XYZ file of N, CA and C in Angstrom:
795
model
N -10.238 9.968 -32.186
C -10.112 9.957 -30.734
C -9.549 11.276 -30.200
N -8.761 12.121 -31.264
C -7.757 13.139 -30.127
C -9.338 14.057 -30.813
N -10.290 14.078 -31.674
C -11.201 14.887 -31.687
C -12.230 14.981 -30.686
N -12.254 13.694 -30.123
C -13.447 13.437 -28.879
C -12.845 14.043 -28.045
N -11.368 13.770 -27.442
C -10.894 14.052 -26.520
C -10.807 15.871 -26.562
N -10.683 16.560 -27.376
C -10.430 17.990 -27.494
C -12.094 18.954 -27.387
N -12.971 18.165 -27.822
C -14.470 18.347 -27.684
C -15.285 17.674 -26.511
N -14.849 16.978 -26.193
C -15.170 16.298 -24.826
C -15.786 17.355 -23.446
N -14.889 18.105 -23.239
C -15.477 19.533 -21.784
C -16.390 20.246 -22.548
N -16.237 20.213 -23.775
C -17.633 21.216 -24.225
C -18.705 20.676 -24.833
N -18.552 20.243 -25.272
C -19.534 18.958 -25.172
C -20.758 18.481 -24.006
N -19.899 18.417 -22.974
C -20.587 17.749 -21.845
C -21.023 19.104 -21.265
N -19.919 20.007 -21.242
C -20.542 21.835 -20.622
C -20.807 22.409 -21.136
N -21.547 22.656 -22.172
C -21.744 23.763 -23.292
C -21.328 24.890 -22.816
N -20.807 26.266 -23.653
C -20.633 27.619 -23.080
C -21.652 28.330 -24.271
N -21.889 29.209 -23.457
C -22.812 30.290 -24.514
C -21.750 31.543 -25.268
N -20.824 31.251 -25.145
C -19.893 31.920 -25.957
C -19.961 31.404 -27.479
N -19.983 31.756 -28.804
C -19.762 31.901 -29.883
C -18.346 31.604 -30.563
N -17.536 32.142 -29.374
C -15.791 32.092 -29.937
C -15.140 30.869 -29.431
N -16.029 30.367 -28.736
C -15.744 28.927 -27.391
C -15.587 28.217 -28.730
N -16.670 28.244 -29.323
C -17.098 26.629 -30.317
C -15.879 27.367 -32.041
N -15.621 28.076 -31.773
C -14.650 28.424 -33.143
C -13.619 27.897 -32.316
N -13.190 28.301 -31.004
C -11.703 27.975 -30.627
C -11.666 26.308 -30.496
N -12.476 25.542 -30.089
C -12.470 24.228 -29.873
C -12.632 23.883 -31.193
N -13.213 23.982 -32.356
C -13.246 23.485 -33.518
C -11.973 23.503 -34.025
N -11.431 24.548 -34.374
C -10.005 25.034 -34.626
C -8.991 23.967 -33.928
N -9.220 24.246 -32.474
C -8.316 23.196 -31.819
C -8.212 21.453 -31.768
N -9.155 21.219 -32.195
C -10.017 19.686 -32.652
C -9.524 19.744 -34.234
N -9.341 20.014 -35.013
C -8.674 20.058 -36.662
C -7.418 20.010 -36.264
N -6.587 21.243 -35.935
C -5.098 21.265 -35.942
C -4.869 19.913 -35.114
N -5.043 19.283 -33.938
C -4.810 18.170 -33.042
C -5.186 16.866 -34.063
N -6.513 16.555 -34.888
C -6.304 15.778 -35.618
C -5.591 15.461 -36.818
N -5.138 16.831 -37.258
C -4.056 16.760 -38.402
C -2.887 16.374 -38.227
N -1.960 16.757 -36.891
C -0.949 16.803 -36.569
C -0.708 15.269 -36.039
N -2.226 14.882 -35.009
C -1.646 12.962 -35.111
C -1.919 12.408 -36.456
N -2.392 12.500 -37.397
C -2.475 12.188 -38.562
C -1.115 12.217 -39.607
N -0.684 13.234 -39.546
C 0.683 13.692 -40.442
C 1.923 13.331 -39.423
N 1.677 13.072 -38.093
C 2.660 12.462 -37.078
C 3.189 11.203 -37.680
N 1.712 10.232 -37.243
C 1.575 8.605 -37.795
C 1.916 7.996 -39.300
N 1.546 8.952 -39.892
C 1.410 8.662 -41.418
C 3.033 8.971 -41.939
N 3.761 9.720 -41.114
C 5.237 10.236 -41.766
C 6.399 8.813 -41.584
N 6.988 8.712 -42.158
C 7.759 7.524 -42.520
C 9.203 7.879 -41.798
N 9.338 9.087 -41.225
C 10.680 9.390 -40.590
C 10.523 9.670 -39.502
N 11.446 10.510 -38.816
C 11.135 10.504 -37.599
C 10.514 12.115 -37.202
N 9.851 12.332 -36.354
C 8.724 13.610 -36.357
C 9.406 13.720 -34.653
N 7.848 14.749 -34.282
C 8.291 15.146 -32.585
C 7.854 14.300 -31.529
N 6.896 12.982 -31.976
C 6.615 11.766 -31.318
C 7.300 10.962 -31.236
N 7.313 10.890 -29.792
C 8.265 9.741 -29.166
C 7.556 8.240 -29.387
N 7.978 6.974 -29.486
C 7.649 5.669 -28.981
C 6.173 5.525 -29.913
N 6.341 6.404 -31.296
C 5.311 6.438 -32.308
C 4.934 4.948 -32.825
N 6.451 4.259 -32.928
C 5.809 3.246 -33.790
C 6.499 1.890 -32.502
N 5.952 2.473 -31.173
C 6.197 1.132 -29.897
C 4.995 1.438 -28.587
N 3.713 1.010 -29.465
C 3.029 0.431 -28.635
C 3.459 -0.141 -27.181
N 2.605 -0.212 -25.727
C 1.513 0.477 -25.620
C 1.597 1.891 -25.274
N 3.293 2.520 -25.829
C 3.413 3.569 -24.629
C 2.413 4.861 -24.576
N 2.659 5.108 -26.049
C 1.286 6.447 -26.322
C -0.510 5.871 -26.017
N -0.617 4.898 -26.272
C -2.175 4.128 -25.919
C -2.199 5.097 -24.706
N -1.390 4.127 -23.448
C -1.269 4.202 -22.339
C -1.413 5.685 -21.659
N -0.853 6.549 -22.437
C -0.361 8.142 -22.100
C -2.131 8.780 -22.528
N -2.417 8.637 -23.554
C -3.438 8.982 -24.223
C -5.222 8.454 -23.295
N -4.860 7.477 -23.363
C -5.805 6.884 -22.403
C -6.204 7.110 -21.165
N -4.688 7.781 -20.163
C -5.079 8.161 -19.059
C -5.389 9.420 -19.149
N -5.045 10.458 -19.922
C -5.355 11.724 -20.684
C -7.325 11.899 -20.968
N -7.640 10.764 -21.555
C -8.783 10.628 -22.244
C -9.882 10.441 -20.817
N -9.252 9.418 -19.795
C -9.988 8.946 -18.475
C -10.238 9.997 -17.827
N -9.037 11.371 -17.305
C -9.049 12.267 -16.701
C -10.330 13.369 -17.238
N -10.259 13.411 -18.337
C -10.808 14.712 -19.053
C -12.003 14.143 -18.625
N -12.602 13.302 -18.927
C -13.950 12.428 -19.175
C -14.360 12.500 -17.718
N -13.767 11.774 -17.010
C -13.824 11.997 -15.585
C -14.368 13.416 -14.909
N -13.496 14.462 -14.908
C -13.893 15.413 -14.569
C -15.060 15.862 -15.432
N -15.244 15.887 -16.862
C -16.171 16.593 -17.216
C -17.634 15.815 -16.913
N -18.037 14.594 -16.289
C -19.009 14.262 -16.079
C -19.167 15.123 -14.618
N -17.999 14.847 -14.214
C -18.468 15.624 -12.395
C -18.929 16.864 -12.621
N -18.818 17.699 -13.272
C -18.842 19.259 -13.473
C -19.866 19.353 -14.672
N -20.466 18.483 -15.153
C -21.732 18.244 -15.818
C -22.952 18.225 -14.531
N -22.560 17.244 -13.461
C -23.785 17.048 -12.613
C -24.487 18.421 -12.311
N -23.440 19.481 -12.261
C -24.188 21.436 -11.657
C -25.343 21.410 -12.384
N -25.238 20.802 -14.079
C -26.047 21.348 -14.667
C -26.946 20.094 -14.842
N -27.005 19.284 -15.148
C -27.626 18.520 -15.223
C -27.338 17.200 -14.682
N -27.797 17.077 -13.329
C -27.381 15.763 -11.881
C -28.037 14.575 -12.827
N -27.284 13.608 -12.645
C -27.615 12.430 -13.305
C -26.613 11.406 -11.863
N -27.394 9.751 -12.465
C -26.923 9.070 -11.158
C -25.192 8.729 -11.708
N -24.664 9.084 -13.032
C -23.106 8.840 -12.973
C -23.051 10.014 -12.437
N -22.969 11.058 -12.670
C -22.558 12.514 -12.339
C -22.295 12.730 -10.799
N -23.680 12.099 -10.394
C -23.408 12.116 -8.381
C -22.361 10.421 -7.880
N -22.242 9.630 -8.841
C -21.596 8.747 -8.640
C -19.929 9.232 -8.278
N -19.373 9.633 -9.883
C -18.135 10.453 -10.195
C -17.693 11.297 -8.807
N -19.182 12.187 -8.569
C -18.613 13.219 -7.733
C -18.163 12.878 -6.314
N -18.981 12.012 -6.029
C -19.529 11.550 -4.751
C -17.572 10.581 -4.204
N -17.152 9.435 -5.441
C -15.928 8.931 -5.421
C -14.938 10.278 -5.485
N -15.216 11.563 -6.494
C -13.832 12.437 -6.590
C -13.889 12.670 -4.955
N -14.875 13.813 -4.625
C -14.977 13.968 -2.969
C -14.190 13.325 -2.014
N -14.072 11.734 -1.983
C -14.162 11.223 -1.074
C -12.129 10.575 -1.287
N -11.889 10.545 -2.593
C -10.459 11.040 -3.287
C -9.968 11.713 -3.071
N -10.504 13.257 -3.289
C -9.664 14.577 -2.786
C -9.309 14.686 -1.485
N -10.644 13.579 -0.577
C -10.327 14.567 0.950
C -9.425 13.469 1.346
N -9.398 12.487 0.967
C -8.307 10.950 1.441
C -6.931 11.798 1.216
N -6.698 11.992 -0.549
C -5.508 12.774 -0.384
C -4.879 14.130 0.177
N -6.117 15.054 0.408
C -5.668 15.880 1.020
C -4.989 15.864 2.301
N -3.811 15.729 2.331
C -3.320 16.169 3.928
C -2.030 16.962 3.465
N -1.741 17.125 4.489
C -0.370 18.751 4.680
C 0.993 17.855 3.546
N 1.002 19.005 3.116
C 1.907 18.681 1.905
C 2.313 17.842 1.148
N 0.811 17.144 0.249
C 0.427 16.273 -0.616
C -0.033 17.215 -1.769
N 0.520 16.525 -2.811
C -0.148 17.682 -4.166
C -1.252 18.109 -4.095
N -2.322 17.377 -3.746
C -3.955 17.908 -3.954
C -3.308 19.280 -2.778
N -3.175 19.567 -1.768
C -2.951 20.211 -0.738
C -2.304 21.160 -1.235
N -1.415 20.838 -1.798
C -0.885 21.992 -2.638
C -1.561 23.145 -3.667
N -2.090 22.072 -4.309
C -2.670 22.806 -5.501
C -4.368 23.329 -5.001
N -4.480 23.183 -3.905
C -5.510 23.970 -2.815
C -4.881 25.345 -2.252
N -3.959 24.985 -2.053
C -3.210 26.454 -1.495
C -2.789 27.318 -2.502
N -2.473 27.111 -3.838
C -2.343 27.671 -4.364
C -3.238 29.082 -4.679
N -4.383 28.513 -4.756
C -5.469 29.469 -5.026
C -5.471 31.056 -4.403
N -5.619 31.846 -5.181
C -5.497 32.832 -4.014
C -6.161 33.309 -2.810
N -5.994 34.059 -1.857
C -6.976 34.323 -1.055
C -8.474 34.818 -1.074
N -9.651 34.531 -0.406
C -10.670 34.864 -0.925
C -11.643 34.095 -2.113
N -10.922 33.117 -2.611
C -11.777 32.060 -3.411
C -12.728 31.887 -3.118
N -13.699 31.197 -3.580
C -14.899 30.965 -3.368
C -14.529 29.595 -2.887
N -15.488 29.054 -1.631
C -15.156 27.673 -1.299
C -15.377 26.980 -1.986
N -16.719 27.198 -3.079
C -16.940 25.952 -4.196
C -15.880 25.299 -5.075
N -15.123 27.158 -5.275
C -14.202 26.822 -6.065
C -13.380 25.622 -5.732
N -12.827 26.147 -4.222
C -11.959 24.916 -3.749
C -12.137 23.553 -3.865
N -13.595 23.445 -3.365
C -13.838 21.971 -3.216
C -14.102 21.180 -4.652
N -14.595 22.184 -5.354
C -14.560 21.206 -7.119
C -12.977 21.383 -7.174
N -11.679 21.724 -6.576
C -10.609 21.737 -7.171
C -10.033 20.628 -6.579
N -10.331 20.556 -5.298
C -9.843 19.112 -4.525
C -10.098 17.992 -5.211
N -11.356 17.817 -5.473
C -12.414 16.910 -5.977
C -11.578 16.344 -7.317
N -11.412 17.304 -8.271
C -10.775 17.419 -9.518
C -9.370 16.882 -9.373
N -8.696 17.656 -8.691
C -6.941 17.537 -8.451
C -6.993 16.171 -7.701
N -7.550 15.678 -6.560
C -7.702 14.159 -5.889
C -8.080 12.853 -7.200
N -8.858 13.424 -7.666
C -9.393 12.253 -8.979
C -8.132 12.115 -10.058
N -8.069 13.396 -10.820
C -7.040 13.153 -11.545
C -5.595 12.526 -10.947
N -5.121 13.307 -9.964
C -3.912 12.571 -9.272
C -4.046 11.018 -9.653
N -5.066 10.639 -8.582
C -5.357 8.975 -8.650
C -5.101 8.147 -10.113
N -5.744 8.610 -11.232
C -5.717 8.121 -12.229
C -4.312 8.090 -12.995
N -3.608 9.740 -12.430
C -2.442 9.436 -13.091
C -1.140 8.329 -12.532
N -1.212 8.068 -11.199
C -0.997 6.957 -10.410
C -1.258 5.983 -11.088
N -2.532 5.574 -11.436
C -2.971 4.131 -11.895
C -2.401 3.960 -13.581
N -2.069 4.792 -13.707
C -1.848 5.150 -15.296
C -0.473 4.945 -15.255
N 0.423 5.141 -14.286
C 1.706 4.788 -14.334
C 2.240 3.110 -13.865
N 1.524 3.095 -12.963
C 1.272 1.315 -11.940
C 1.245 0.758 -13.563
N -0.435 0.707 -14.312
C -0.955 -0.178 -15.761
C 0.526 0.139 -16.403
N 1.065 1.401 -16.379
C 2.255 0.949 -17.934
C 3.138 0.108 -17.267
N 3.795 0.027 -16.093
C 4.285 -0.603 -15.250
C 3.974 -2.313 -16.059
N 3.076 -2.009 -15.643
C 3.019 -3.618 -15.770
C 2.445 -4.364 -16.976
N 2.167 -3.093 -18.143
C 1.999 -3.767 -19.364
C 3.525 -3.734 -19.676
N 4.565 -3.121 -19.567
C 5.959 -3.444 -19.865
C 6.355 -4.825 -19.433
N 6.041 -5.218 -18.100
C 6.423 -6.489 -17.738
C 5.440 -7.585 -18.508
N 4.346 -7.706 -18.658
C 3.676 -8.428 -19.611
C 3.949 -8.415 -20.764
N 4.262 -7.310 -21.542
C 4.397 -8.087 -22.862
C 5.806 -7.730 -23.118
N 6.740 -7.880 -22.382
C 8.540 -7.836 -22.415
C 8.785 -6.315 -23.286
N 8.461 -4.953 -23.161
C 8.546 -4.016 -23.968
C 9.782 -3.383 -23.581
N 10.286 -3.006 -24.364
C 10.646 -3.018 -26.187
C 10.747 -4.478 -26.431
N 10.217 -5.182 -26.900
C 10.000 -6.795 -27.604
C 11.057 -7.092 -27.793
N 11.477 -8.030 -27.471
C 12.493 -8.483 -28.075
C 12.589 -9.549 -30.010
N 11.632 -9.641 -29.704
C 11.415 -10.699 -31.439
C 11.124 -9.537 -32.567
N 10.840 -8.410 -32.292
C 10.488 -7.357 -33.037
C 11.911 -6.403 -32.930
N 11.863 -5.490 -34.212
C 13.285 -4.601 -34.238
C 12.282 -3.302 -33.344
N 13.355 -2.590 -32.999
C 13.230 -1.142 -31.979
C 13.628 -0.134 -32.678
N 13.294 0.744 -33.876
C 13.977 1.303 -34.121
C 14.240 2.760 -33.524
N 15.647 3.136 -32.888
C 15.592 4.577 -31.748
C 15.177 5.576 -33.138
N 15.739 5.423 -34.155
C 15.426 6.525 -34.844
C 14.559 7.270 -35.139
N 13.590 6.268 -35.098
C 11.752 6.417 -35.435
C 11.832 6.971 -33.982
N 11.699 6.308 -33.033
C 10.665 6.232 -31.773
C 11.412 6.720 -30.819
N 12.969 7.537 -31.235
C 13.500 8.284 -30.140
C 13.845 9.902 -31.354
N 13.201 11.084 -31.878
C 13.521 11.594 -32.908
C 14.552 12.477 -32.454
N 14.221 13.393 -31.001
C 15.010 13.945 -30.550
C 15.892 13.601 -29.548
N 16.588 12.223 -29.739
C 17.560 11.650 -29.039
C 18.569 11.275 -30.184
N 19.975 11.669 -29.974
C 21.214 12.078 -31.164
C 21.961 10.801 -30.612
N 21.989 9.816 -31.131
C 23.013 8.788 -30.601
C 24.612 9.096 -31.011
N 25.084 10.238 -31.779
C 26.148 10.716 -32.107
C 26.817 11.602 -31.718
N 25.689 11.939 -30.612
C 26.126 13.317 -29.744
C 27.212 13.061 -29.189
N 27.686 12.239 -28.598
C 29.169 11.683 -27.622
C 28.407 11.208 -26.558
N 29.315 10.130 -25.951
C 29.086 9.493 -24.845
C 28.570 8.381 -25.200
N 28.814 7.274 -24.390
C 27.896 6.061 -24.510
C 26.390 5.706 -24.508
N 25.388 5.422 -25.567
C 23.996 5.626 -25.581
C 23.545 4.869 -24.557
N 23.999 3.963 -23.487
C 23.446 3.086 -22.932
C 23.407 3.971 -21.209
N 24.366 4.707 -21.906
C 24.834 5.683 -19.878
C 24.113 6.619 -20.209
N 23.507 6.944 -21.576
C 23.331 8.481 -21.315
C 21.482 8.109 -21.373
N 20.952 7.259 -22.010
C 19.627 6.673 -21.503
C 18.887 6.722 -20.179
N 20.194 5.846 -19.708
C 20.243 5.376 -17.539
C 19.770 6.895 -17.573
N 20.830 7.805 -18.012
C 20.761 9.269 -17.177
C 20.021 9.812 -17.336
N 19.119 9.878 -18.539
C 17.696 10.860 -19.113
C 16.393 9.986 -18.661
N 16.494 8.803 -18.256
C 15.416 8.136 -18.028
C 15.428 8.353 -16.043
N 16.531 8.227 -15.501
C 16.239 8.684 -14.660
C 15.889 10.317 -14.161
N 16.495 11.203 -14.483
C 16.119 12.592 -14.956
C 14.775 12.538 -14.842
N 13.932 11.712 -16.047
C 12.505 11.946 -16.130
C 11.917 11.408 -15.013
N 12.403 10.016 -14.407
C 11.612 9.808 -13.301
C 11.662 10.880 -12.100
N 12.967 11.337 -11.865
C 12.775 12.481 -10.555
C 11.934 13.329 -10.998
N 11.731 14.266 -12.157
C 11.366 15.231 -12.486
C 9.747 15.121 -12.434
N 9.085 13.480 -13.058
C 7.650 13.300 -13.255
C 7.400 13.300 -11.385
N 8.669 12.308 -11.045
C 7.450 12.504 -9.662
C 7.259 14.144 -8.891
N 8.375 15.211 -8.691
C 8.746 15.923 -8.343
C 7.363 17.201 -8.910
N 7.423 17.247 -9.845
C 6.718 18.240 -10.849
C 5.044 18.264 -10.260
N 4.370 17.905 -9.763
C 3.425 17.781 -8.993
C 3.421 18.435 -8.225
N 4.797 18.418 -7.020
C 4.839 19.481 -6.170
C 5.107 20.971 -6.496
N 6.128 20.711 -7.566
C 6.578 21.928 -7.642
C 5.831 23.011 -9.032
N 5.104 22.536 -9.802
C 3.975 23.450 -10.477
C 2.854 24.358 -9.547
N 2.366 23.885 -8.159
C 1.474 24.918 -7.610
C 2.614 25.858 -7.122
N 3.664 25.717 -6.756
C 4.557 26.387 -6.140
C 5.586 27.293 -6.919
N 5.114 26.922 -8.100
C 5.361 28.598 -9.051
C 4.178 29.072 -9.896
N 2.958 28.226 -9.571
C 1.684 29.237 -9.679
C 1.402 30.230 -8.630
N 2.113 30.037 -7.514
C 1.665 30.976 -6.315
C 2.755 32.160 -6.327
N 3.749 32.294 -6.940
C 4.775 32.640 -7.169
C 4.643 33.474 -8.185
N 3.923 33.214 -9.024
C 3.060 33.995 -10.448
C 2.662 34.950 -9.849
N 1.463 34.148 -9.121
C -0.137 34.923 -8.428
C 0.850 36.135 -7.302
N 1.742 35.934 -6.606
C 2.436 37.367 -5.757
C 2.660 38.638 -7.158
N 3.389 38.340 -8.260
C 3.877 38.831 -8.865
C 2.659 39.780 -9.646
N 1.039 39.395 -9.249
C 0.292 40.210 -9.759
C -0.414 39.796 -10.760
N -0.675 38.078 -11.000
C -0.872 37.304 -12.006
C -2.066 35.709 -11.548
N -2.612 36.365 -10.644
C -3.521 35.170 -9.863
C -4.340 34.467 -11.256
N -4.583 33.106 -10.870
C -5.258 31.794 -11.697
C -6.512 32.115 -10.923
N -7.581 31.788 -11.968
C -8.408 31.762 -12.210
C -9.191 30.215 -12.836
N -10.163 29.843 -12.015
C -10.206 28.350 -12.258
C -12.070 29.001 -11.663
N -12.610 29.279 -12.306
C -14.144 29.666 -11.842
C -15.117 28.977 -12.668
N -14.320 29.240 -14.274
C -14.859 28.435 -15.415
C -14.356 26.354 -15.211
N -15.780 26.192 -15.476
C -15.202 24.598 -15.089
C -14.527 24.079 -16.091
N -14.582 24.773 -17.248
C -13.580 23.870 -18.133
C -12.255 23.948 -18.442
N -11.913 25.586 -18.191
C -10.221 25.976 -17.684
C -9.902 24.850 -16.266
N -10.981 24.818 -15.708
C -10.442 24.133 -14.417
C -10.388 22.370 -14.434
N -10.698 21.817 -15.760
C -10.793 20.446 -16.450
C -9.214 20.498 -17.234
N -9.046 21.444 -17.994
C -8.023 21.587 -19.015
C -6.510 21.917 -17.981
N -6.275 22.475 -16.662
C -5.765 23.020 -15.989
C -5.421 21.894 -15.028
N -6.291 21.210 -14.289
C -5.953 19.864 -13.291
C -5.423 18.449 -13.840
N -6.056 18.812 -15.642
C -5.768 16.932 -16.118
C -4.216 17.709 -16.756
N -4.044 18.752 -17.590
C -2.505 19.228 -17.530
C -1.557 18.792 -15.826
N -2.049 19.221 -14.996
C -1.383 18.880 -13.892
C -1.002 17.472 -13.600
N -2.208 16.836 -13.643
C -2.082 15.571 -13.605
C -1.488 14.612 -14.604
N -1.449 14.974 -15.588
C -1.260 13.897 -16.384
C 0.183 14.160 -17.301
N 0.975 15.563 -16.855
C 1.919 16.097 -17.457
C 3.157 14.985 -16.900
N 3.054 15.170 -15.489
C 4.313 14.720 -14.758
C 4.192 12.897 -15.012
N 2.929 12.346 -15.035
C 2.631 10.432 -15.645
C 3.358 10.436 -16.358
N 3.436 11.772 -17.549
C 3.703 11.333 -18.650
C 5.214 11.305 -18.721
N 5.584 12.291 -18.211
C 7.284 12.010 -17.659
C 7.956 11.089 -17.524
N 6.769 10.350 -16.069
C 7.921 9.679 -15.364
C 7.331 8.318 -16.432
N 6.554 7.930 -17.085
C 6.604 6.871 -18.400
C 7.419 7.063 -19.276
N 7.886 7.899 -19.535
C 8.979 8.409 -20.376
C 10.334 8.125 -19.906
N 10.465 8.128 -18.535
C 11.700 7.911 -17.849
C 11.828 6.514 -17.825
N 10.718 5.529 -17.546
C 10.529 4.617 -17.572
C 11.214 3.818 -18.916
N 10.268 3.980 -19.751
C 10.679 3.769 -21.152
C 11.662 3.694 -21.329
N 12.480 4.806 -21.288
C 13.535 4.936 -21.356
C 14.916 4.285 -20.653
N 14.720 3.926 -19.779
C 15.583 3.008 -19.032
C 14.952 1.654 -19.733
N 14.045 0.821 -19.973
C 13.984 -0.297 -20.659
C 14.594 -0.016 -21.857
N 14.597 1.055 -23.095
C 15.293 0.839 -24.177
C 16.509 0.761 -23.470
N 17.664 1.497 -22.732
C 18.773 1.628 -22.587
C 19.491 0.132 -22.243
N 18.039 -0.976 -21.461
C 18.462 -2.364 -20.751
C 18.269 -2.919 -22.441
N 17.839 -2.882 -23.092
C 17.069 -4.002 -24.100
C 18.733 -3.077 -25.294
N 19.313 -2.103 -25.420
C 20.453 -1.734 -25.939
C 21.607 -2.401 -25.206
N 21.702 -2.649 -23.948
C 22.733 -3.307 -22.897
C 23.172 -5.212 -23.703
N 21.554 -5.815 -23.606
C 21.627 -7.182 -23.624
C 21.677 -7.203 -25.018
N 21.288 -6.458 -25.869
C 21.951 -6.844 -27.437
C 23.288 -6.785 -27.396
N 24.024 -5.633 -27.073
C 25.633 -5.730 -26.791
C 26.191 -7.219 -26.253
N 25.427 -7.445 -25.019
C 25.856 -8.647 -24.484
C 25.873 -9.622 -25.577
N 24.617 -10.131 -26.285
C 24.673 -11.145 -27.046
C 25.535 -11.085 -28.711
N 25.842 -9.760 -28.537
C 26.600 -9.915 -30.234
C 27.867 -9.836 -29.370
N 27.846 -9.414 -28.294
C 29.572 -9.941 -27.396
C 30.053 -11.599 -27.605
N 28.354 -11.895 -26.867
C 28.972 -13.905 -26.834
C 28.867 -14.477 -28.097
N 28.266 -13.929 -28.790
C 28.674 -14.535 -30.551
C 29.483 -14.146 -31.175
N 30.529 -13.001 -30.931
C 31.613 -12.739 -31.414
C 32.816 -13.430 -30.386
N 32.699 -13.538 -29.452
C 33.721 -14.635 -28.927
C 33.259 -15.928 -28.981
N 32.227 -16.653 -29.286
C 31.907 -17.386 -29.815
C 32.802 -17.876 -31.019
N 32.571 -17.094 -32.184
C 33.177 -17.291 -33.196
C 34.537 -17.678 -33.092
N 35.422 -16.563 -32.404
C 36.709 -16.583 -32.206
C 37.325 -17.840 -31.643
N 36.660 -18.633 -30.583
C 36.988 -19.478 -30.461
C 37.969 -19.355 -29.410
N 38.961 -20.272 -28.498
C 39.585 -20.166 -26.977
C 40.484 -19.512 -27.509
N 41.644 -19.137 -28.975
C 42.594 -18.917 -28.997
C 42.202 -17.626 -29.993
C-alpha cells in the first residue's frame, strides 16, 4: 500500500523525465522497507500508535484518498474521462465554497506569487479545497471510530512503550498532566498550521525563494502535505488525550481496589 501510494501521481501522470521514474522507484523501496522494518520490530521504533489500530489506518487512508483524489483531477488535462470531469467538477465547486477571505484555501491562493498563471491558481484552489475537505472528514471518521470502538480498548493492554516511543514517562512530572498538555498542544497546532504554512511560504517567496507548483505532481505532493500534515496532528492530539483519560481511570480503579482491600479501618 505505501508502494501504490508513493507511485500513485506518476502513475496516473507519467513524466518524460528518466530521473522521475529512478527517483519514485527509489522512493517506493526505501518507504516500503521502513513500514516493513517499522511493523516487524518488536520494540519501540519512530511510529507512534504502531501496534493501536485504527489510528495509522485512519492517517494513512486519508493520505491515500487525497493523493488519489487529486491525481485523477490532474489526469483529466491529459486524458478527460467521466471520473476525471466528475472529481474536477466536485474539487471546483469545493475550492470556490471554501474560498472566502481568510480561509486556508484563500490563503494558500495568495500565497502564490505575483503573475501566476490563472490555471495555476484555479487547479490550486481546486486541489487545496478538496484536500482540506477530506482532511476534515478524516478527522470527524477518527472522531468517531474512537467513540465506537472505546479506543484505547479497554479489555486489551495499551502498551505506551510500543505505541508512544518518543514519549519518556520518567522524564518528571505526572504522565497524565503532561499527556492533557501535549495532546492539547497538538490540537492547537493541527488546527492552526493550515493557516500558518502559506504564511511562511510567502515569507520564503519575499526572501527570493518563490514556490513553484506548475508541475502537477509537486502540486499533488505539496497540497496533500498541506492538507493532511496538520489531520495528522490534531489526531495525534486527539489520541493523545484519550490515552492520558484511559491512564486517569486505571488509577481510579486500582485506587478503589486498594481501598477496597483495606477495608473502613
Amino acid at each position: 500500500m505505501v508502494i501504490m501510494l508513493i507511485v500513485l501521481p506518476y502513475a496516473l501522470l507519467p513524466s518524460s523525465s528518466g530521473n522521475s521514474t529512478q527517483i519514485v522507484t527509489l522512493v517506493a523501496i526505501f518507504g516500503a522497507l521502513f513500514t516493513i522494518v517499522e511493523y516487524s520490530s518488536k520494540s519501540p521504533s519512530l511510529v507512534e500508535f504502531r501496534d493501536a489500530p485504527p489510528f495509522n489506518r485512519v492517517r494513512f487512508s486519508a493520505l491515500f484518498a487525497t493523493v488519489f483524489c487529486l491525481a485523477i483531477i490532474f489526469r483529466g488535462g491529459d486524458a478527460p474521462s467521466a471520473m476525471s470531469a466528475q472529481f474536477q467538477a466536485s474539487g471546483s465547486q469545493i475550492g470556490q465554497a471554501i474560498d472566502f477571505p481568510y480561509s486556508p484555501v484563500r490563503l494558500m491562493v495568495l500565497m502564490m506569487p505575483d503573475g501566476t498563471d490563472p490555471e495555476v491558481i484555479a487547479r490550486l484552489r481546486d486541489a487545496a479545497g478538496l484536500s482540506y475537505l477530506v482532511a476534515v472528514f478524516s478527522v470527524i471518521w477518527f472522531v468517531i471510530l474512537l467513540r465506537l470502538y472505546h479506543w484505547p480498548r479497554r479489555t486489551e493492554a495499551f502498551n505506551v512503550w510500543i505505541n508512544l516511543p518518543t514519549f519518556d514517562p520518567t522524564a518528571g512530572g505526572d504522565v497524565v498532566k503532561r499527556l492533557q498538555r501535549d495532546g492539547r498542544v497538538n490540537i492547537i497546532l493541527g488546527f492552526l498550521l493550515p493557516f500558518f504554512v502559506p504564511a511562511v511560504v510567502k515569507m520564503v517567496e519575499r526572501l527570493g525563494t518563490p514556490i513553484n507548483l506548475d508541475n502537477p505532481q509537486t502540486l499533488i505532493w505539496t497540497v496533500s502535505a498541506w492538507a493532511f500534515l496538520p489531520a495528522s496532528i490534531l489526531m495525534r492530539g486527539v489520541a493523545l488525550s484519550r490515552v492520558a483519560q484511559m491512564i486517569l481511570l486505571q488509577r481510579e480503579k486500582s485506587h478503589d481496589r486498594t481501598a477496597g482491600r483495606a477495608g473502613p479501618f
